[in-house]
Coordinates of C-alpha atoms in Angstrom, one line a residue:
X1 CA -55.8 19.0 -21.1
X2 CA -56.9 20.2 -24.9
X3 CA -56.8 17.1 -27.1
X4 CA -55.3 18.0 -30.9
X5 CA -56.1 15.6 -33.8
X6 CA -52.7 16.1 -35.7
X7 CA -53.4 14.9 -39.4
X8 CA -50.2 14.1 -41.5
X9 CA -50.2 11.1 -43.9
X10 CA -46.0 11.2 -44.2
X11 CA -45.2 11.5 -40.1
X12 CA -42.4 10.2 -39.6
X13 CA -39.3 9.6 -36.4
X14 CA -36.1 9.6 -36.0
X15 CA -35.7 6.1 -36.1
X16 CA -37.8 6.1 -40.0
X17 CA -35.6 9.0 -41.4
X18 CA -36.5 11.4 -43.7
X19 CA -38.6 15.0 -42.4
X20 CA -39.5 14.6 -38.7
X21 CA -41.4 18.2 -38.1
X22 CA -44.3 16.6 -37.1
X23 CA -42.6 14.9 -34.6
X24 CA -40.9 17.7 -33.2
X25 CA -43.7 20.3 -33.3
X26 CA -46.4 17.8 -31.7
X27 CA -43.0 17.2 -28.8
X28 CA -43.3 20.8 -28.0
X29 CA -47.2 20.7 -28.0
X30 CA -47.2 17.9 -25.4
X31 CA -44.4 19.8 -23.3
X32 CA -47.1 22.8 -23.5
X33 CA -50.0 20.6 -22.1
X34 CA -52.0 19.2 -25.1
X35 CA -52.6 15.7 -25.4
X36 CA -51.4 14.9 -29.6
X37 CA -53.3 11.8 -31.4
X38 CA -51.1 11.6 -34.8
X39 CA -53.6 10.1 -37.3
X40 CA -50.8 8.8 -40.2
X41 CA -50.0 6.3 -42.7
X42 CA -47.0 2.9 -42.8
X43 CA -46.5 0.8 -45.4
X44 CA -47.4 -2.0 -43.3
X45 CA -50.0 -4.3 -43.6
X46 CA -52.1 -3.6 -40.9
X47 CA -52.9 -0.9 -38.7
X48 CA -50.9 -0.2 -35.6
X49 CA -51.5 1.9 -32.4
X50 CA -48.2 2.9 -30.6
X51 CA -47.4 5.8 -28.0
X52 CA -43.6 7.7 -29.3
X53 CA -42.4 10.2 -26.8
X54 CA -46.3 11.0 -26.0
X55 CA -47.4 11.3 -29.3
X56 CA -50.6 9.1 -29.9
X57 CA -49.6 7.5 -33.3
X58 CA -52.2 5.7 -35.6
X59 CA -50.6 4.3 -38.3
X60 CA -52.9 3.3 -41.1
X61 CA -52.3 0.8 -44.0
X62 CA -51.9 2.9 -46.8
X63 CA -48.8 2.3 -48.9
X64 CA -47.3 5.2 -50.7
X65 CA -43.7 5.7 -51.9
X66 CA -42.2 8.7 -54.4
X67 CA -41.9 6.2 -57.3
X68 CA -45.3 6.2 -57.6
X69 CA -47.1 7.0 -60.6
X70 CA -50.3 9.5 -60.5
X71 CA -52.9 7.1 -60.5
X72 CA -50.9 5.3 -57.7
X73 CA -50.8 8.7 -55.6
X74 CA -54.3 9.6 -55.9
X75 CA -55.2 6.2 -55.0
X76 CA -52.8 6.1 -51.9
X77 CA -54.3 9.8 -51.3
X78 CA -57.8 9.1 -51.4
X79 CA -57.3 5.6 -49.3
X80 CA -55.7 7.5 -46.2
X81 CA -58.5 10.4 -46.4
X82 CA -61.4 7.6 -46.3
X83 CA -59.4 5.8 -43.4
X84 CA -58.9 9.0 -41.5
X85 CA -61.8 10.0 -41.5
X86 CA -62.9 7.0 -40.3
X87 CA -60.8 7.0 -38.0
X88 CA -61.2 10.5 -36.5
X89 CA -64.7 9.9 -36.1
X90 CA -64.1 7.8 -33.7
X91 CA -61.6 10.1 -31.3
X92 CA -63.5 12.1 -28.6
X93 CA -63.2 14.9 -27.0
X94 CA -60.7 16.7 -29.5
X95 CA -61.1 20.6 -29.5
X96 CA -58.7 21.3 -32.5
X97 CA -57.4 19.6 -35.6
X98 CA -53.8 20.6 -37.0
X99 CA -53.8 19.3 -40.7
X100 CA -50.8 19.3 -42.6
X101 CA -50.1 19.0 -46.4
X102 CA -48.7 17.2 -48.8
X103 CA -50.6 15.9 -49.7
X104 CA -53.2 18.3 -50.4
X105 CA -56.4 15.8 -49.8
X106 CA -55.7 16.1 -45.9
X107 CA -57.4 19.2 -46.4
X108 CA -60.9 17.1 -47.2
X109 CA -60.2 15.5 -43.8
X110 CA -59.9 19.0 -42.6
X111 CA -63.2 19.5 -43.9
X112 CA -64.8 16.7 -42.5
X113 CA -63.8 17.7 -39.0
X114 CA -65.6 21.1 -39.0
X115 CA -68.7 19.8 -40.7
X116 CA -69.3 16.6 -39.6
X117 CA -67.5 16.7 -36.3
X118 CA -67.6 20.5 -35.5
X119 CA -63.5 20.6 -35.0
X120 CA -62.0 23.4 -36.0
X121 CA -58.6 23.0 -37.9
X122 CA -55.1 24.8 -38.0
X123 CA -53.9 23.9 -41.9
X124 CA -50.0 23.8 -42.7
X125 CA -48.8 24.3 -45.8
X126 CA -45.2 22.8 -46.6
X127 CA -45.4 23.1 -50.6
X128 CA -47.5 24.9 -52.6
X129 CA -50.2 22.2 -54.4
X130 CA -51.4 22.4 -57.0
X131 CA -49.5 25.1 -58.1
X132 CA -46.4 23.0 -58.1
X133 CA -47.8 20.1 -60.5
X134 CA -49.3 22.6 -62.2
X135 CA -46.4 25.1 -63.0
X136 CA -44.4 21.8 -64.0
X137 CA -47.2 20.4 -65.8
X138 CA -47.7 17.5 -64.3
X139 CA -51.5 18.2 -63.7
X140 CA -52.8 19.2 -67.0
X141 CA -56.5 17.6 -66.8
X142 CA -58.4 21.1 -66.8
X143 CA -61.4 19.1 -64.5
X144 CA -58.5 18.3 -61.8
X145 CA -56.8 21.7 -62.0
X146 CA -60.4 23.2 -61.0
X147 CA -60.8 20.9 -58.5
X148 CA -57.5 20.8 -56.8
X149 CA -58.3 24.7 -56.8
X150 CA -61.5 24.5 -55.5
X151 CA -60.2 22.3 -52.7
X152 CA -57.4 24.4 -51.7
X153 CA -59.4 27.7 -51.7
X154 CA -62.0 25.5 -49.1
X155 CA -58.9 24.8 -47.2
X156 CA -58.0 27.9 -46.9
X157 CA -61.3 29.4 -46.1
X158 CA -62.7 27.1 -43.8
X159 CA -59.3 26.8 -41.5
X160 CA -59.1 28.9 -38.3
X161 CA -56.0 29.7 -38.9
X162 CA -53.0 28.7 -41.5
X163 CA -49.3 28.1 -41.0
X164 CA -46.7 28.4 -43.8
X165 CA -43.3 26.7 -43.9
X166 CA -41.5 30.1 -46.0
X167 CA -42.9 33.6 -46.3
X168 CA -42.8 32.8 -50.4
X169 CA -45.9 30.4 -49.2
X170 CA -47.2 32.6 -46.6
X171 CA -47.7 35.9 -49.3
X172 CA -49.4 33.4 -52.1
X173 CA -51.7 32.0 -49.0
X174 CA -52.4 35.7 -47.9
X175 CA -53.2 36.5 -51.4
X176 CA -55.3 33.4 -51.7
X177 CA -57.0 34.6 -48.1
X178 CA -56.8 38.1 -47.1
X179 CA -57.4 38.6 -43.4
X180 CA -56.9 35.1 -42.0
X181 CA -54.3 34.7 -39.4
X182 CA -51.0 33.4 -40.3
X183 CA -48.0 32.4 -39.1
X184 CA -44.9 31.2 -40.8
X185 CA -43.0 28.7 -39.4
X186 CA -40.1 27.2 -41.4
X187 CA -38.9 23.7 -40.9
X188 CA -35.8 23.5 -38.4
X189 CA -32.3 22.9 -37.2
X190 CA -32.3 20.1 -34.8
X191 CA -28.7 21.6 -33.0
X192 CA -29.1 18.5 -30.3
X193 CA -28.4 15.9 -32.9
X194 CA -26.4 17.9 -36.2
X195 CA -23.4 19.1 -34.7
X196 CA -20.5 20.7 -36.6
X197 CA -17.3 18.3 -37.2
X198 CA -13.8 19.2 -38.1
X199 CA -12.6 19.0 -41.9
X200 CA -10.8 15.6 -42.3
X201 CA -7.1 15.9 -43.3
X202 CA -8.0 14.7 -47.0
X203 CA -7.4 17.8 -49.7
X204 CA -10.8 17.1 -51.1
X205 CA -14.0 19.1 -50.5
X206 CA -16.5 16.9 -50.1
X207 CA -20.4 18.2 -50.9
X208 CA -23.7 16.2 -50.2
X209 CA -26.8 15.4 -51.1
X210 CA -29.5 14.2 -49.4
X211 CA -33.5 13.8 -49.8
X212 CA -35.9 13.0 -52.3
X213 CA -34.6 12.0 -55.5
X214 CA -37.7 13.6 -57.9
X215 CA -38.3 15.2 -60.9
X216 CA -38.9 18.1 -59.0
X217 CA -35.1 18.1 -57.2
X218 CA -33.3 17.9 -61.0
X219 CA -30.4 16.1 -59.5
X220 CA -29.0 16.1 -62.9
X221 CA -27.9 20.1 -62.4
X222 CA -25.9 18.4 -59.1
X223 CA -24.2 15.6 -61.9
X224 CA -23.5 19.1 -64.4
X225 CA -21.6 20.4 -61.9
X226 CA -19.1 17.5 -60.6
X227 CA -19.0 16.6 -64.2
X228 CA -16.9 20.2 -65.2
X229 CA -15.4 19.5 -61.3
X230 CA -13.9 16.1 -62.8
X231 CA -12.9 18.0 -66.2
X232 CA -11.2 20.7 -64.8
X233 CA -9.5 18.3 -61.6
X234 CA -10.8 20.2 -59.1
X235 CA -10.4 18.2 -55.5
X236 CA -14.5 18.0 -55.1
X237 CA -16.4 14.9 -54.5
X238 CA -20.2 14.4 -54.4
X239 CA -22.4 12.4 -52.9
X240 CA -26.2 11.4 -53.5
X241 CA -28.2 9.8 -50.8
X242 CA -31.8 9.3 -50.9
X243 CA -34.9 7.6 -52.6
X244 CA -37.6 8.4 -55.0
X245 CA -38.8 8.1 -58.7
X246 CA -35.4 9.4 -60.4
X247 CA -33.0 7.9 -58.5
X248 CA -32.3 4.6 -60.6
X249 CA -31.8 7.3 -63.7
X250 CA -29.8 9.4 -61.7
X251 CA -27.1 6.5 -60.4
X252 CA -26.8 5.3 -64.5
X253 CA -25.9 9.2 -64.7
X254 CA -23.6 9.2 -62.0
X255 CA -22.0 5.4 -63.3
X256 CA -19.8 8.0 -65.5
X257 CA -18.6 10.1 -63.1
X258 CA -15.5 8.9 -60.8
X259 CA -16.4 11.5 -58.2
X260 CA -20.0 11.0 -57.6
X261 CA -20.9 8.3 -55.2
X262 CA -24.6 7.1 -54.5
X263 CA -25.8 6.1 -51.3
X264 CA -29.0 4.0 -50.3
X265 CA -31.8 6.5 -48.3
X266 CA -30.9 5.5 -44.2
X267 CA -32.6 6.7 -41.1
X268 CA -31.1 9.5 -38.8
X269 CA -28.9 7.6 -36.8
X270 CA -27.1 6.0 -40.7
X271 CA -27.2 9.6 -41.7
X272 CA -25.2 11.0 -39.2
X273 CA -21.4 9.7 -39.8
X274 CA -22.0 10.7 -43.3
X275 CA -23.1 14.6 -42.5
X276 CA -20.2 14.4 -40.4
X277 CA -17.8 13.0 -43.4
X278 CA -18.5 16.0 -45.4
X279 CA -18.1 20.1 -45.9
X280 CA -20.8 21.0 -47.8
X281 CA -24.9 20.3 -48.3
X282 CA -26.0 21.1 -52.0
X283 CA -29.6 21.8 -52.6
X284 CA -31.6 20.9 -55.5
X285 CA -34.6 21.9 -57.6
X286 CA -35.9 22.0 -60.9
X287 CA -35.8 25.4 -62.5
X288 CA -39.3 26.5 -61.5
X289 CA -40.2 29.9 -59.6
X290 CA -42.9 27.6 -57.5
X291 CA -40.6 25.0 -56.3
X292 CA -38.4 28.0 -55.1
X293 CA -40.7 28.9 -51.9
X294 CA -40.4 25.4 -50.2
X295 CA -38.6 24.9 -46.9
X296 CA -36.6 21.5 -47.6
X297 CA -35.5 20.2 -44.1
X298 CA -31.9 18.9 -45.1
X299 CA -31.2 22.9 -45.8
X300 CA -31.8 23.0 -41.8
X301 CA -30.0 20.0 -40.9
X302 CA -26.9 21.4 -43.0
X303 CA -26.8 24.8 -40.7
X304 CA -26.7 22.4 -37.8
X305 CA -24.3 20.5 -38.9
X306 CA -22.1 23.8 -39.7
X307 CA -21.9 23.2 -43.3
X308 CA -20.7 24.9 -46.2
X309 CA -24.3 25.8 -48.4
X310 CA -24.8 25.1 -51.6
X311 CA -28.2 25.7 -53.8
X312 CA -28.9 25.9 -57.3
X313 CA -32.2 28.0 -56.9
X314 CA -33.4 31.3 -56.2
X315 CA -36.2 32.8 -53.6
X316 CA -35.8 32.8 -50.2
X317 CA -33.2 30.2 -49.4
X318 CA -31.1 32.3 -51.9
X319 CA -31.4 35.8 -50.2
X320 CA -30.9 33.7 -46.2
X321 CA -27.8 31.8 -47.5
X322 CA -26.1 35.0 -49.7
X323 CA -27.3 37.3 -46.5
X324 CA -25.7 35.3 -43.9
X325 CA -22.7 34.3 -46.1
X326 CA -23.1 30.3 -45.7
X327 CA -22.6 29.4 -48.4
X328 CA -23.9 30.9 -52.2
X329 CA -25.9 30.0 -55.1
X330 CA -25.6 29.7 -58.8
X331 CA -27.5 29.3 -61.9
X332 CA -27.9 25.6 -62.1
X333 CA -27.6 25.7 -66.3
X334 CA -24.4 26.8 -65.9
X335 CA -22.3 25.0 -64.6
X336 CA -19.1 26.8 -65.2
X337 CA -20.8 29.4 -62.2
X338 CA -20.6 26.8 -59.9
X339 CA -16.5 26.7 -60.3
X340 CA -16.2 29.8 -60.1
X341 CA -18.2 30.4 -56.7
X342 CA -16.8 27.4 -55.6
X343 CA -12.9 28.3 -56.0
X344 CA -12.3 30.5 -53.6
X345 CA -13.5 27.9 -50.9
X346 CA -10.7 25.5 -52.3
X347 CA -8.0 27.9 -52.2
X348 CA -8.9 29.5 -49.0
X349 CA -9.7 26.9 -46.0
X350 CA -10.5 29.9 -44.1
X351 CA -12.8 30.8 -45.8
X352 CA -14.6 27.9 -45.9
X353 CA -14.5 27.2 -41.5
X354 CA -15.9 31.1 -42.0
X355 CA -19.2 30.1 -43.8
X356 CA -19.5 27.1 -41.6
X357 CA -19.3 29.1 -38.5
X358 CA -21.7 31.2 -40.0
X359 CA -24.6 28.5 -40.9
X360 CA -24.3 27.4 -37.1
X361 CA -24.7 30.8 -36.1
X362 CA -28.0 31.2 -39.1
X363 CA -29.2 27.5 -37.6
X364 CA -29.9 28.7 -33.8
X365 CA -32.7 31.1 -35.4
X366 CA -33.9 28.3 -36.7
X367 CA -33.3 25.6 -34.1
X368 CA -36.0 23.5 -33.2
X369 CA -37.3 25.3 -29.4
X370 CA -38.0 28.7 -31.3
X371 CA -40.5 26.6 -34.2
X372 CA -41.8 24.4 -31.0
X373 CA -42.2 28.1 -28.9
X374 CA -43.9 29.6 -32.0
X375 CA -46.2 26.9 -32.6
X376 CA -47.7 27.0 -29.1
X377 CA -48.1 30.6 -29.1
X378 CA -49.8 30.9 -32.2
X379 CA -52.6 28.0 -30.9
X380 CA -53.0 30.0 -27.9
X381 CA -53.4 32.9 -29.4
X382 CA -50.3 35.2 -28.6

């Protein structure tokens, strides 16, 4: 049985909430044969050792949460890259390492691997670093741009093969890397657990939000639009769920609007009666090109759940939403767009069971088997 070092600081289960791809993915290794040793991070005080579904789990003491500031993250970063590699020392008889980012120092524990340990590694790339803190310049430090650079060319180089999460990332990493093999693999629709629900007989339609509450996601374009909603008394409702460094600002925001709610962040299993309670999923990001070639999970768990899609950005997301007619997107600086794409879903209820039909129909391509069946053929080299 091949043994796989799985590296990802932010696994997490159903039972945590938040993106379980990791999970998933290292489920449909298993079910191929390998034997998966997930080398992660808990904010717990100690260091734990448990077996979940077959998965091999590590949990290291590293805290890290999204309100952190930069010195905080790097700290947090470089903590779990000295631990892992520690750690991974340690594990025998692994033939392959599959290294995930964010963050992007799991790539230095890539490199450890092949030069200390002679491990090959697979990396995965989820969102684009540094060009992300870059092109919203967050990471201005001309020394730390160079080396954040540096590192991710070495990543890139030294990997036996790489695995994008959107073909946005998979061109820039071909760019980056002409000739290596790659494989895109988006995140995906888990159809066993978001299932579509009826419309409830209330008039409203009801749109949510839920994930990371950032600079990056701009939730203040989602407050722009229910704001002109509540001027003009449209029947739409909004609601915010999640955690992260904006999201105290971002509830004083939403104090003034009577048809915004927030929600605290809640596992899978909290999460679900809510997805159910609602039409739409509205995606969010700042208005920056980079941001724009991510593969946000919640998008997924919105086609499974057979809701109406809406997204304030452009790229990819944009041209699968507007192709499969699921939904549509606008230019989040104005908001007076967003009414009128949104109209003809509040006069027309057909319309709207139409585009959720559709994202079910879009979510199957995407379901979790076909990433799990990908996956395994690209390590074995189909």
């Amino acid at each position: 049985m091949k043994k796989i070092l799985y590296i990802h600081q932010y696994f997490k289960t159903p039972d945590d909430g938040g993106c379980i791809r990791s999970y998933h993915l290292a489920k449909g290794l298993i079910a191929a044969g390998y034997q998966i040793t997930m080398i992660t991070a808990h904010n717990e005080g100690t260091y734990q050792k448990k077996i979940i579904q077959g998965i091999h789990v590590h949990y290291l003491p590293v805290a890290y949460d999204n309100s952190f500031g930069f010195i905080k993250r790097v700290r947090s970063f470089l903590k779990f890259f000295m631990r892992a590699i520690s750690l991974a020392g340690k594990e025998k008889d692994a033939q392959l390492a599959y290294v995930t980012t964010t963050p992007l120092t799991t790539a230095l524990i890539a490199l450890y691997l092949k030069f200390f340990k002679r491990i090959p590694y697979y990396f995965e790339v989820g969102d684009l670093w540094p060009e992300v803190p870059v092109k919203m310049g967050l990471l201005k430090n001309p020394l730390l741009k160079s080396a954040a650079y540096l590192l991710e060319e070495l990543a890139y180089k030294n990997a036996s093969k790489l695995v994008a999460l959107s073909p946005g990332i998979a061109g820039y990493m071909a760019r980056k890397q002409p000739g290596k093999p790659l494989e895109v693999i988006p995140n995906m629709s888990d159809m066993t657990y978001f299932q579509p629900t009826e419309k409830d007989s209330s008039n409203q339609l009801k749109i949510l939000y839920c994930g990371a509450i950032g600079v990056a996601n701009h939730l203040e374009y989602l407050l722009d639009a229910a704001r002109i909603c509540h001027e003009q008394k449209l029947p739409v409702s909004f609601t915010i769920i999640g955690a992260g460094g904006r999201r105290e600002a971002i509830a004083k925001l939403a104090e003034e609007l009577p048809n915004v709610e927030m929600k605290d962040f809640t596992n899978r299993a909290g999460l679900k009666p809510i997805v159910d309670a609602h039409d739409a999923f509205y995606v969010s990001f700042s208005k920056v090109d980079v941001l724009h070639t991510g593969s946000p999970n919640k998008y997924f768990d919105g086609l499974a759940a057979g809701k109406l899609m809406i997204l304030n950005l452009g790229g990819w997301l944009k041209d699968l939403t507007e192709m499969n007619h699921c939904g549509f997107a606008y230019d989040p600086e104005l908001p007076l767009e967003f009414v009128e794409k949104i109209m003809p879903y509040l006069q027309n209820e057909n319309l709207l069971i139409q585009a959720q039909e559709n994202s079910l129909r879009l979510a199957r391509e995407y379901s979790v088997f076909q990433a799990q069946k990908k996956l395994v053929e690209f390590i074995n080299g189909n």
